[in-house]
């Protein structure tokens, strides 16, 4: 920018090594994630539809509100993706791939009712976050003896951590 607008004539950026400072990010925070052991507990109970939702959150990295608000019209099982059309931020509007290992869960939820939402209550109604958290999340966490401080947002951090470990940018 400075060179383009004749603010300076020399490109000093060639002398900067940002990788040297990668561990010194003042904004870096440790993010809470679900342990590999707890993820295995979830897979061991994957026949439970409530557990499936948690695995869907972990392996897509979407916010819980994005999954709960996902309408079937935005789910494309044949091409293994869904579109987030409403999100907390503008950058949150995106296409999300569905991994092979969780595709059966998406199919099961898709075919389980006539509700317009993919994830729905037993009464085929749209989930509200509080209802999901109290009636589905907490009982699963307690049943599988997962850290009681774990929240649905941990799934998002877990996904990001797993992608980073796999060297996915």
PDB file of C-alpha atoms in Angstrom:
ATOM      1  CA  UNK A   1       0.000   0.000   0.000  1.00  0.00           C
ATOM      2  CA  UNK A   2       2.751   2.418   0.976  1.00  0.00           C
ATOM      3  CA  UNK A   3       4.736   1.753  -2.192  1.00  0.00           C
ATOM      4  CA  UNK A   4       1.651   1.866  -4.408  1.00  0.00           C
ATOM      5  CA  UNK A   5       0.758   5.318  -3.048  1.00  0.00           C
ATOM      6  CA  UNK A   6       4.333   6.668  -3.071  1.00  0.00           C
ATOM      7  CA  UNK A   7       4.478   6.918   0.704  1.00  0.00           C
ATOM      8  CA  UNK A   8       7.786   5.074   0.658  1.00  0.00           C
ATOM      9  CA  UNK A   9      10.111   3.962  -2.120  1.00  0.00           C
ATOM     10  CA  UNK A  10      11.628   0.833  -0.591  1.00  0.00           C
ATOM     11  CA  UNK A  11       9.855  -2.421   0.263  1.00  0.00           C
ATOM     12  CA  UNK A  12      10.986  -3.114   3.833  1.00  0.00           C
ATOM     13  CA  UNK A  13       8.743  -6.159   4.189  1.00  0.00           C
ATOM     14  CA  UNK A  14      11.447  -8.378   2.698  1.00  0.00           C
ATOM     15  CA  UNK A  15      13.406  -7.893   5.937  1.00  0.00           C
ATOM     16  CA  UNK A  16      10.595  -9.130   8.164  1.00  0.00           C
ATOM     17  CA  UNK A  17      10.391 -12.781   9.171  1.00  0.00           C
ATOM     18  CA  UNK A  18       6.909 -13.243  10.588  1.00  0.00           C
ATOM     19  CA  UNK A  19       7.462 -16.959  11.203  1.00  0.00           C
ATOM     20  CA  UNK A  20      10.088 -16.018  13.777  1.00  0.00           C
ATOM     21  CA  UNK A  21       7.317 -14.420  15.832  1.00  0.00           C
ATOM     22  CA  UNK A  22       4.531 -16.960  15.322  1.00  0.00           C
ATOM     23  CA  UNK A  23       4.630 -18.084  18.971  1.00  0.00           C
ATOM     24  CA  UNK A  24       4.465 -14.515  20.272  1.00  0.00           C
ATOM     25  CA  UNK A  25       0.957 -13.629  19.214  1.00  0.00           C
ATOM     26  CA  UNK A  26      -0.471 -11.517  22.064  1.00  0.00           C
ATOM     27  CA  UNK A  27      -4.019 -12.425  20.992  1.00  0.00           C
ATOM     28  CA  UNK A  28      -3.394 -16.166  21.038  1.00  0.00           C
ATOM     29  CA  UNK A  29      -5.639 -18.034  23.472  1.00  0.00           C
ATOM     30  CA  UNK A  30      -5.903 -21.638  24.388  1.00  0.00           C
ATOM     31  CA  UNK A  31      -9.207 -22.907  23.098  1.00  0.00           C
ATOM     32  CA  UNK A  32     -11.226 -25.539  24.886  1.00  0.00           C
ATOM     33  CA  UNK A  33     -11.696 -28.707  22.917  1.00  0.00           C
ATOM     34  CA  UNK A  34     -13.139 -32.144  23.356  1.00  0.00           C
ATOM     35  CA  UNK A  35     -10.481 -34.763  24.072  1.00  0.00           C
ATOM     36  CA  UNK A  36      -9.744 -37.648  21.715  1.00  0.00           C
ATOM     37  CA  UNK A  37     -10.905 -40.020  24.446  1.00  0.00           C
ATOM     38  CA  UNK A  38     -14.250 -38.232  24.705  1.00  0.00           C
ATOM     39  CA  UNK A  39     -14.616 -38.209  20.911  1.00  0.00           C
ATOM     40  CA  UNK A  40     -14.129 -41.983  21.015  1.00  0.00           C
ATOM     41  CA  UNK A  41     -16.869 -42.228  23.658  1.00  0.00           C
ATOM     42  CA  UNK A  42     -19.139 -40.334  21.280  1.00  0.00           C
ATOM     43  CA  UNK A  43     -18.332 -42.693  18.389  1.00  0.00           C
ATOM     44  CA  UNK A  44     -18.978 -45.679  20.643  1.00  0.00           C
ATOM     45  CA  UNK A  45     -22.503 -44.299  21.211  1.00  0.00           C
ATOM     46  CA  UNK A  46     -23.084 -43.021  17.661  1.00  0.00           C
ATOM     47  CA  UNK A  47     -26.347 -44.932  17.330  1.00  0.00           C
ATOM     48  CA  UNK A  48     -27.852 -42.318  19.690  1.00  0.00           C
ATOM     49  CA  UNK A  49     -29.348 -39.435  17.672  1.00  0.00           C
ATOM     50  CA  UNK A  50     -28.313 -36.885  20.315  1.00  0.00           C
ATOM     51  CA  UNK A  51     -24.715 -38.073  20.076  1.00  0.00           C
ATOM     52  CA  UNK A  52     -24.915 -37.835  16.292  1.00  0.00           C
ATOM     53  CA  UNK A  53     -25.610 -34.106  16.560  1.00  0.00           C
ATOM     54  CA  UNK A  54     -22.456 -33.623  18.618  1.00  0.00           C
ATOM     55  CA  UNK A  55     -20.390 -35.566  16.081  1.00  0.00           C
ATOM     56  CA  UNK A  56     -21.952 -33.495  13.286  1.00  0.00           C
ATOM     57  CA  UNK A  57     -20.865 -30.349  15.118  1.00  0.00           C
ATOM     58  CA  UNK A  58     -17.335 -31.656  15.665  1.00  0.00           C
ATOM     59  CA  UNK A  59     -16.788 -32.789  12.067  1.00  0.00           C
ATOM     60  CA  UNK A  60     -18.287 -29.705  10.389  1.00  0.00           C
ATOM     61  CA  UNK A  61     -17.020 -26.986  12.736  1.00  0.00           C
ATOM     62  CA  UNK A  62     -20.234 -25.002  12.439  1.00  0.00           C
ATOM     63  CA  UNK A  63     -21.734 -23.037  15.292  1.00  0.00           C
ATOM     64  CA  UNK A  64     -24.529 -24.863  17.095  1.00  0.00           C
ATOM     65  CA  UNK A  65     -26.989 -22.164  15.981  1.00  0.00           C
ATOM     66  CA  UNK A  66     -25.962 -22.729  12.347  1.00  0.00           C
ATOM     67  CA  UNK A  67     -26.705 -26.442  12.607  1.00  0.00           C
ATOM     68  CA  UNK A  68     -29.964 -25.980  14.517  1.00  0.00           C
ATOM     69  CA  UNK A  69     -31.134 -23.363  11.977  1.00  0.00           C
ATOM     70  CA  UNK A  70     -30.121 -25.464   8.950  1.00  0.00           C
ATOM     71  CA  UNK A  71     -33.076 -26.052   6.650  1.00  0.00           C
ATOM     72  CA  UNK A  72     -33.268 -29.194   4.541  1.00  0.00           C
ATOM     73  CA  UNK A  73     -33.477 -27.081   1.377  1.00  0.00           C
ATOM     74  CA  UNK A  74     -29.860 -26.051   2.033  1.00  0.00           C
ATOM     75  CA  UNK A  75     -28.590 -29.610   2.529  1.00  0.00           C
ATOM     76  CA  UNK A  76     -27.256 -31.382  -0.572  1.00  0.00           C
ATOM     77  CA  UNK A  77     -26.614 -34.970   0.451  1.00  0.00           C
ATOM     78  CA  UNK A  78     -25.881 -36.155  -3.094  1.00  0.00           C
ATOM     79  CA  UNK A  79     -22.954 -33.705  -3.327  1.00  0.00           C
ATOM     80  CA  UNK A  80     -22.064 -33.945   0.393  1.00  0.00           C
ATOM     81  CA  UNK A  81     -22.314 -30.329   1.445  1.00  0.00           C
ATOM     82  CA  UNK A  82     -24.676 -27.829   2.991  1.00  0.00           C
ATOM     83  CA  UNK A  83     -24.955 -24.074   2.765  1.00  0.00           C
ATOM     84  CA  UNK A  84     -24.978 -21.868   5.833  1.00  0.00           C
ATOM     85  CA  UNK A  85     -27.213 -19.002   4.699  1.00  0.00           C
ATOM     86  CA  UNK A  86     -27.597 -17.231   8.055  1.00  0.00           C
ATOM     87  CA  UNK A  87     -24.706 -16.735  10.447  1.00  0.00           C
ATOM     88  CA  UNK A  88     -23.325 -14.587  13.242  1.00  0.00           C
ATOM     89  CA  UNK A  89     -20.921 -12.893  10.800  1.00  0.00           C
ATOM     90  CA  UNK A  90     -20.884 -12.216   7.060  1.00  0.00           C
ATOM     91  CA  UNK A  91     -17.905 -14.567   6.685  1.00  0.00           C
ATOM     92  CA  UNK A  92     -20.069 -17.257   8.257  1.00  0.00           C
ATOM     93  CA  UNK A  93     -22.137 -17.494   5.071  1.00  0.00           C
ATOM     94  CA  UNK A  94     -20.436 -20.441   3.428  1.00  0.00           C
ATOM     95  CA  UNK A  95     -20.576 -23.917   1.919  1.00  0.00           C
ATOM     96  CA  UNK A  96     -19.644 -26.675   4.382  1.00  0.00           C
ATOM     97  CA  UNK A  97     -18.537 -30.142   3.241  1.00  0.00           C
ATOM     98  CA  UNK A  98     -20.029 -33.208   4.891  1.00  0.00           C
ATOM     99  CA  UNK A  99     -17.372 -35.815   5.714  1.00  0.00           C
ATOM    100  CA  UNK A 100     -18.031 -39.425   4.714  1.00  0.00           C
ATOM    101  CA  UNK A 101     -18.026 -40.568   8.337  1.00  0.00           C
ATOM    102  CA  UNK A 102     -20.918 -38.278   9.326  1.00  0.00           C
ATOM    103  CA  UNK A 103     -22.907 -38.439   6.080  1.00  0.00           C
ATOM    104  CA  UNK A 104     -25.099 -41.282   7.456  1.00  0.00           C
ATOM    105  CA  UNK A 105     -26.103 -39.034  10.376  1.00  0.00           C
ATOM    106  CA  UNK A 106     -27.145 -36.267   7.968  1.00  0.00           C
ATOM    107  CA  UNK A 107     -29.151 -38.807   5.931  1.00  0.00           C
ATOM    108  CA  UNK A 108     -30.861 -40.174   9.049  1.00  0.00           C
ATOM    109  CA  UNK A 109     -31.830 -36.716  10.297  1.00  0.00           C
ATOM    110  CA  UNK A 110     -32.902 -35.639   6.800  1.00  0.00           C
ATOM    111  CA  UNK A 111     -35.214 -38.631   6.380  1.00  0.00           C
ATOM    112  CA  UNK A 112     -36.519 -38.718   9.952  1.00  0.00           C
ATOM    113  CA  UNK A 113     -39.360 -36.214   9.563  1.00  0.00           C
ATOM    114  CA  UNK A 114     -41.209 -33.744   7.381  1.00  0.00           C
ATOM    115  CA  UNK A 115     -39.877 -30.837   9.438  1.00  0.00           C
ATOM    116  CA  UNK A 116     -38.255 -28.151   7.259  1.00  0.00           C
ATOM    117  CA  UNK A 117     -35.229 -28.131   9.599  1.00  0.00           C
ATOM    118  CA  UNK A 118     -32.614 -30.866   9.437  1.00  0.00           C
ATOM    119  CA  UNK A 119     -32.238 -31.092  13.223  1.00  0.00           C
ATOM    120  CA  UNK A 120     -35.596 -31.082  14.986  1.00  0.00           C
ATOM    121  CA  UNK A 121     -37.288 -32.015  18.219  1.00  0.00           C
ATOM    122  CA  UNK A 122     -39.118 -35.308  18.712  1.00  0.00           C
ATOM    123  CA  UNK A 123     -42.259 -33.319  17.953  1.00  0.00           C
ATOM    124  CA  UNK A 124     -40.761 -32.342  14.553  1.00  0.00           C
ATOM    125  CA  UNK A 125     -40.306 -28.726  15.536  1.00  0.00           C
ATOM    126  CA  UNK A 126     -37.422 -26.312  15.200  1.00  0.00           C
ATOM    127  CA  UNK A 127     -34.881 -26.546  18.017  1.00  0.00           C
ATOM    128  CA  UNK A 128     -34.174 -23.528  20.142  1.00  0.00           C
ATOM    129  CA  UNK A 129     -30.663 -23.445  21.603  1.00  0.00           C
ATOM    130  CA  UNK A 130     -31.792 -23.589  25.225  1.00  0.00           C
ATOM    131  CA  UNK A 131     -34.036 -26.567  24.530  1.00  0.00           C
ATOM    132  CA  UNK A 132     -31.209 -28.358  22.712  1.00  0.00           C
ATOM    133  CA  UNK A 133     -28.673 -27.591  25.443  1.00  0.00           C
ATOM    134  CA  UNK A 134     -30.873 -28.603  28.384  1.00  0.00           C
ATOM    135  CA  UNK A 135     -32.681 -31.573  26.839  1.00  0.00           C
ATOM    136  CA  UNK A 136     -30.035 -33.074  24.578  1.00  0.00           C
ATOM    137  CA  UNK A 137     -26.521 -31.737  25.160  1.00  0.00           C
ATOM    138  CA  UNK A 138     -26.346 -31.951  28.947  1.00  0.00           C
ATOM    139  CA  UNK A 139     -27.839 -35.460  29.202  1.00  0.00           C
ATOM    140  CA  UNK A 140     -25.329 -36.821  26.650  1.00  0.00           C
ATOM    141  CA  UNK A 141     -22.386 -35.171  28.394  1.00  0.00           C
ATOM    142  CA  UNK A 142     -23.538 -36.646  31.712  1.00  0.00           C
ATOM    143  CA  UNK A 143     -24.341 -40.076  30.258  1.00  0.00           C
ATOM    144  CA  UNK A 144     -20.882 -40.421  28.650  1.00  0.00           C
ATOM    145  CA  UNK A 145     -19.058 -38.877  31.609  1.00  0.00           C
ATOM    146  CA  UNK A 146     -17.602 -36.047  29.525  1.00  0.00           C
ATOM    147  CA  UNK A 147     -16.304 -32.973  31.348  1.00  0.00           C
ATOM    148  CA  UNK A 148     -19.428 -31.161  32.597  1.00  0.00           C
ATOM    149  CA  UNK A 149     -17.968 -27.760  31.623  1.00  0.00           C
ATOM    150  CA  UNK A 150     -17.950 -28.792  27.965  1.00  0.00           C
ATOM    151  CA  UNK A 151     -20.205 -26.633  25.796  1.00  0.00           C
ATOM    152  CA  UNK A 152     -21.386 -27.055  22.211  1.00  0.00           C
ATOM    153  CA  UNK A 153     -18.911 -24.368  21.145  1.00  0.00           C
ATOM    154  CA  UNK A 154     -16.063 -26.719  22.133  1.00  0.00           C
ATOM    155  CA  UNK A 155     -17.039 -28.745  19.042  1.00  0.00           C
ATOM    156  CA  UNK A 156     -16.035 -25.821  16.836  1.00  0.00           C
ATOM    157  CA  UNK A 157     -12.625 -25.536  18.524  1.00  0.00           C
ATOM    158  CA  UNK A 158     -12.213 -29.305  18.331  1.00  0.00           C
ATOM    159  CA  UNK A 159     -12.818 -29.265  14.577  1.00  0.00           C
ATOM    160  CA  UNK A 160     -10.301 -26.470  14.067  1.00  0.00           C
ATOM    161  CA  UNK A 161      -7.733 -28.270  16.234  1.00  0.00           C
ATOM    162  CA  UNK A 162      -8.207 -31.538  14.350  1.00  0.00           C
ATOM    163  CA  UNK A 163      -7.782 -29.735  11.011  1.00  0.00           C
ATOM    164  CA  UNK A 164      -4.615 -28.030  12.263  1.00  0.00           C
ATOM    165  CA  UNK A 165      -3.194 -31.364  13.462  1.00  0.00           C
ATOM    166  CA  UNK A 166      -3.892 -32.796   9.999  1.00  0.00           C
ATOM    167  CA  UNK A 167      -2.035 -29.811   8.461  1.00  0.00           C
ATOM    168  CA  UNK A 168      -5.180 -28.530   6.751  1.00  0.00           C
ATOM    169  CA  UNK A 169      -5.001 -24.773   6.287  1.00  0.00           C
TER     170      UNK A 169
END
